DNA sequence: TATGAATGAGTCTTCATTCAT
DNA sequence: CATGAATGAAGACTCATTCAT
């Protein structure tokens, strides 16, 4: 086995076709949903031959998941963020600091991943991410329940709520985001509405706590 | 291709074919969703020839809409019910009578039209009722806004809430129902959870009102 | 549920399209093998629209297996035939009666299912019957081994042969048939050759027995 | 689509790319058969770009034939070996010397070209060598017939056998090898079985001769 | 020599609806 | 009313080979 030093000419594409396909696909998925989006159409609109797409992606599903890989992995990690002691300090709950943190995070996330969230929340039918919404709610619910257990361990005044209701609250949060996305609410308005939501949600929840 | 015509005497059970088709279709739509349900399968399971279905229904969509005609028209009328003066009497709001009425109506409706609501809320993709959920929320929202205007006309203490937020509240209600249906919650549990929800929602709302 | 007597007009096809498809498919499979035969071509040659084939058959594989259902089930049963005491009587072995029976059966079977055997033996790659030849040899081998065990139980002079060799003998038989089919040997010639084969095989085997 | 040309200095191992391709292809052909083996996969596993393969080989078929060039040409020559007078001396036939020679040659050849024989005998579908097995048998048959003619010219006691039967005998030999290969029989066992086969075959044949 | 993107025709299969009988 | 065969366009995906760079 000889080792030789060789000059190799490499060709690098400036306009990345991969990117074009992802962008076009994203639009098509947004417009028709995963299942009803057509590979043929994507090929045409990307100005790429149908077969060639499969040089870049294993299949339709891979295109979809790659479009969404970043926000999905972020959302999978997010619950770890709220696992700190800080979030169990009743003071921080009462004075609204926690609310504020979640609030800020929500805003940022929604603004950064508008279309991706749309895809995940109501365009994923038929893809391997079809149950993303449920999973998301479930994960958040789990985290909430965990949080509640810890909370009740720490504090004498116990909070009682059915698991279903906690589930509902989380679903309600996701649903709020859904509404924001479906109506293409822009950032400023969104902040305003989200405040309203947090207010509403907070006081409803307060009442449940103090029951 | 030659065809021979043969006369055969058969004894057949003359059931209401229309009904059978509707029932079978309902099940198929529930299981696979409107779009992924197959006319062939419906024909087979209904024991009706494929072509014959089209003597009873113009197309797949008509089957779907007919299955849902009753609950849809009921839901279209429901807002008229709450147009009575009774519902603007602040006393009735405070003492929870209105809440009680809506509560009872909700329970009854959900119990009577479980499957139909499922179809409307998450199996209608591809049908002409695909936007039922949105429509429903929109109509309720309109009614709510209408109600709020009247209310503000009548009472000196004005309630202030963004239209979007009112929209959200209605979407939240529909979403609660969605959750109930998705998890196949049975009547007793449902009543319990719905109470929780009304409690939560009522107090959140109260706070907004009194802001 | 009412029972009514009704006159029904039934239309019966004279030229059975099913048959046409099966025939054309058979030819195509013979010519190109299962995998390389094209559904499009089959459709064209059958004068049937491509989609329509799928009203008659679930898929390509079902066409193939239906063409071969009769000979396959016959071959699956054949070993039961040779399970009688008769076949263990050393006298019947010596005087060639058993040979004669197998001989006659072979001739008849090959004549009746020429093309089907061709399909099974060298055109089934990619179909669910792809391993038919191996299965066939294995089953025959099993039966032979079973036979040998019984034989050795009954008779004092034991016959010794490796399982592999018995396997080979059976494979050899199947291979003989393969040769007959590949060279389109017609009945009379076939009988002649088969005699030769049995003669050859018999004496080779005799020698092994008497070793 | 704009392309940028970049110069990169790389150290690469300069192996014989041709060799690597042949080796990898061989494995792929063995695993999936000629037709179902994928050029893409071969390229990837060879660590060679897909297009570059075509600088070394005209097409898929050429790869296949080059892999098999040695054993194929050997097999094409082998019959010349047995053309010597030595092989027509009845004494050498009777005392088994010829049998022994063929036996030894067979063993050696099979051991040396196991995989290649597998490729030739049951993985060549779709390639230009698809009919190798038939050709092989045919050539051997021709040689056998030639041999028989000479033999009958020389000796007074004539041997009578149909050409088809001689064909079968040769096919049977090839088939024995096939069985050895399909069951991955290792050398020692193989020798044992081959002895059994020669014994069986020899006596069967003896009988035919003395008829 | 080397790249790997691009091609284009091919694969099987599905489906709602229509239509001749 | 009833049949179910027929249609035709669409679905996702594969693959050996070519070609511009």
PDB file of N, CA and C (backbone and C1' of nucleotides) in Angstrom, chain D residues 17 49-52 55-56, chain E residues 1-7:
ATOM      1  N   UNK D  17      -7.112   0.396  -7.648  1.00  0.00           N
ATOM      2  CA  UNK D  17      -8.554   0.621  -7.605  1.00  0.00           C
ATOM      3  C   UNK D  17      -9.314  -0.463  -8.343  1.00  0.00           C
ATOM      4  N   UNK D  49     -15.723   6.781  -6.531  1.00  0.00           N
ATOM      5  CA  UNK D  49     -16.927   7.469  -6.972  1.00  0.00           C
ATOM      6  C   UNK D  49     -17.601   6.661  -8.076  1.00  0.00           C
ATOM      7  N   UNK D  50     -18.901   6.786  -8.112  1.00  0.00           N
ATOM      8  CA  UNK D  50     -19.693   5.987  -9.039  1.00  0.00           C
ATOM      9  C   UNK D  50     -19.183   6.156 -10.464  1.00  0.00           C
ATOM     10  N   UNK D  51     -19.018   7.400 -10.870  1.00  0.00           N
ATOM     11  CA  UNK D  51     -18.603   7.653 -12.239  1.00  0.00           C
ATOM     12  C   UNK D  51     -17.247   7.060 -12.550  1.00  0.00           C
ATOM     13  N   UNK D  52     -16.384   7.073 -11.569  1.00  0.00           N
ATOM     14  CA  UNK D  52     -15.021   6.622 -11.801  1.00  0.00           C
ATOM     15  C   UNK D  52     -14.943   5.142 -12.147  1.00  0.00           C
ATOM     16  N   UNK D  55     -14.472   4.490 -15.606  1.00  0.00           N
ATOM     17  CA  UNK D  55     -13.166   4.667 -16.227  1.00  0.00           C
ATOM     18  C   UNK D  55     -12.388   3.358 -16.264  1.00  0.00           C
ATOM     19  N   UNK D  56     -12.779   2.439 -15.386  1.00  0.00           N
ATOM     20  CA  UNK D  56     -12.071   1.177 -15.312  1.00  0.00           C
ATOM     21  C   UNK D  56     -12.800   0.060 -16.044  1.00  0.00           C
TER      22      UNK D  56
ATOM     23  P    DT E   1      -6.559   6.756 -16.642  1.00  0.00           P
ATOM     24  O5'  DT E   1      -6.852   7.686 -15.451  1.00  0.00           O
ATOM     25  C5'  DT E   1      -5.774   8.027 -14.591  1.00  0.00           C
ATOM     26  C4'  DT E   1      -6.373   8.861 -13.521  1.00  0.00           C
ATOM     27  C3'  DT E   1      -7.579   8.201 -12.817  1.00  0.00           C
ATOM     28  O3'  DT E   1      -7.315   8.278 -11.435  1.00  0.00           O
ATOM     29  C1'  DT E   1      -8.115  10.404 -13.534  1.00  0.00           C
ATOM     30  P    DA E   2      -8.215   7.738 -10.390  1.00  0.00           P
ATOM     31  O5'  DA E   2      -9.260   8.923 -10.272  1.00  0.00           O
ATOM     32  C5'  DA E   2      -8.892  10.083  -9.531  1.00  0.00           C
ATOM     33  C4'  DA E   2     -10.124  10.926  -9.349  1.00  0.00           C
ATOM     34  C3'  DA E   2     -11.351  10.143  -8.854  1.00  0.00           C
ATOM     35  O3'  DA E   2     -11.651  10.653  -7.567  1.00  0.00           O
ATOM     36  C1'  DA E   2     -11.903  11.615 -10.642  1.00  0.00           C
ATOM     37  P    DT E   3     -12.805  10.094  -6.733  1.00  0.00           P
ATOM     38  O5'  DT E   3     -13.975  11.092  -7.086  1.00  0.00           O
ATOM     39  C5'  DT E   3     -13.841  12.464  -6.715  1.00  0.00           C
ATOM     40  C4'  DT E   3     -15.002  13.222  -7.295  1.00  0.00           C
ATOM     41  C3'  DT E   3     -16.363  12.678  -6.902  1.00  0.00           C
ATOM     42  O3'  DT E   3     -16.845  13.475  -5.850  1.00  0.00           O
ATOM     43  C1'  DT E   3     -16.268  13.402  -9.189  1.00  0.00           C
ATOM     44  P    DG E   4     -17.581  12.834  -4.638  1.00  0.00           P
ATOM     45  O5'  DG E   4     -19.067  13.133  -5.111  1.00  0.00           O
ATOM     46  C5'  DG E   4     -19.423  14.447  -5.541  1.00  0.00           C
ATOM     47  C4'  DG E   4     -20.665  14.329  -6.392  1.00  0.00           C
ATOM     48  C3'  DG E   4     -21.695  13.305  -5.879  1.00  0.00           C
ATOM     49  O3'  DG E   4     -23.003  13.743  -6.209  1.00  0.00           O
ATOM     50  C1'  DG E   4     -21.126  12.759  -8.031  1.00  0.00           C
ATOM     51  P    DA E   5     -23.772  14.660  -5.285  1.00  0.00           P
ATOM     52  O5'  DA E   5     -24.490  15.640  -6.315  1.00  0.00           O
ATOM     53  C5'  DA E   5     -23.719  16.650  -6.958  1.00  0.00           C
ATOM     54  C4'  DA E   5     -24.277  16.908  -8.352  1.00  0.00           C
ATOM     55  C3'  DA E   5     -25.794  16.930  -8.417  1.00  0.00           C
ATOM     56  O3'  DA E   5     -26.142  17.937  -9.364  1.00  0.00           O
ATOM     57  C1'  DA E   5     -24.983  15.223  -9.841  1.00  0.00           C
ATOM     58  P    DA E   6     -27.621  18.225  -9.683  1.00  0.00           P
ATOM     59  O5'  DA E   6     -27.880  17.309 -10.927  1.00  0.00           O
ATOM     60  C5'  DA E   6     -27.310  17.686 -12.182  1.00  0.00           C
ATOM     61  C4'  DA E   6     -27.803  16.728 -13.236  1.00  0.00           C
ATOM     62  C3'  DA E   6     -29.320  16.521 -13.222  1.00  0.00           C
ATOM     63  O3'  DA E   6     -29.829  17.014 -14.449  1.00  0.00           O
ATOM     64  C1'  DA E   6     -28.148  14.439 -13.387  1.00  0.00           C
ATOM     65  P    DT E   7     -31.327  16.994 -14.737  1.00  0.00           P
ATOM     66  O5'  DT E   7     -31.410  15.643 -15.570  1.00  0.00           O
ATOM     67  C5'  DT E   7     -30.439  15.417 -16.581  1.00  0.00           C
ATOM     68  C4'  DT E   7     -30.609  14.017 -17.154  1.00  0.00           C
ATOM     69  C3'  DT E   7     -32.057  13.643 -17.453  1.00  0.00           C
ATOM     70  O3'  DT E   7     -32.137  13.440 -18.842  1.00  0.00           O
ATOM     71  C1'  DT E   7     -30.920  11.869 -16.341  1.00  0.00           C
TER      72       DT E   7
END
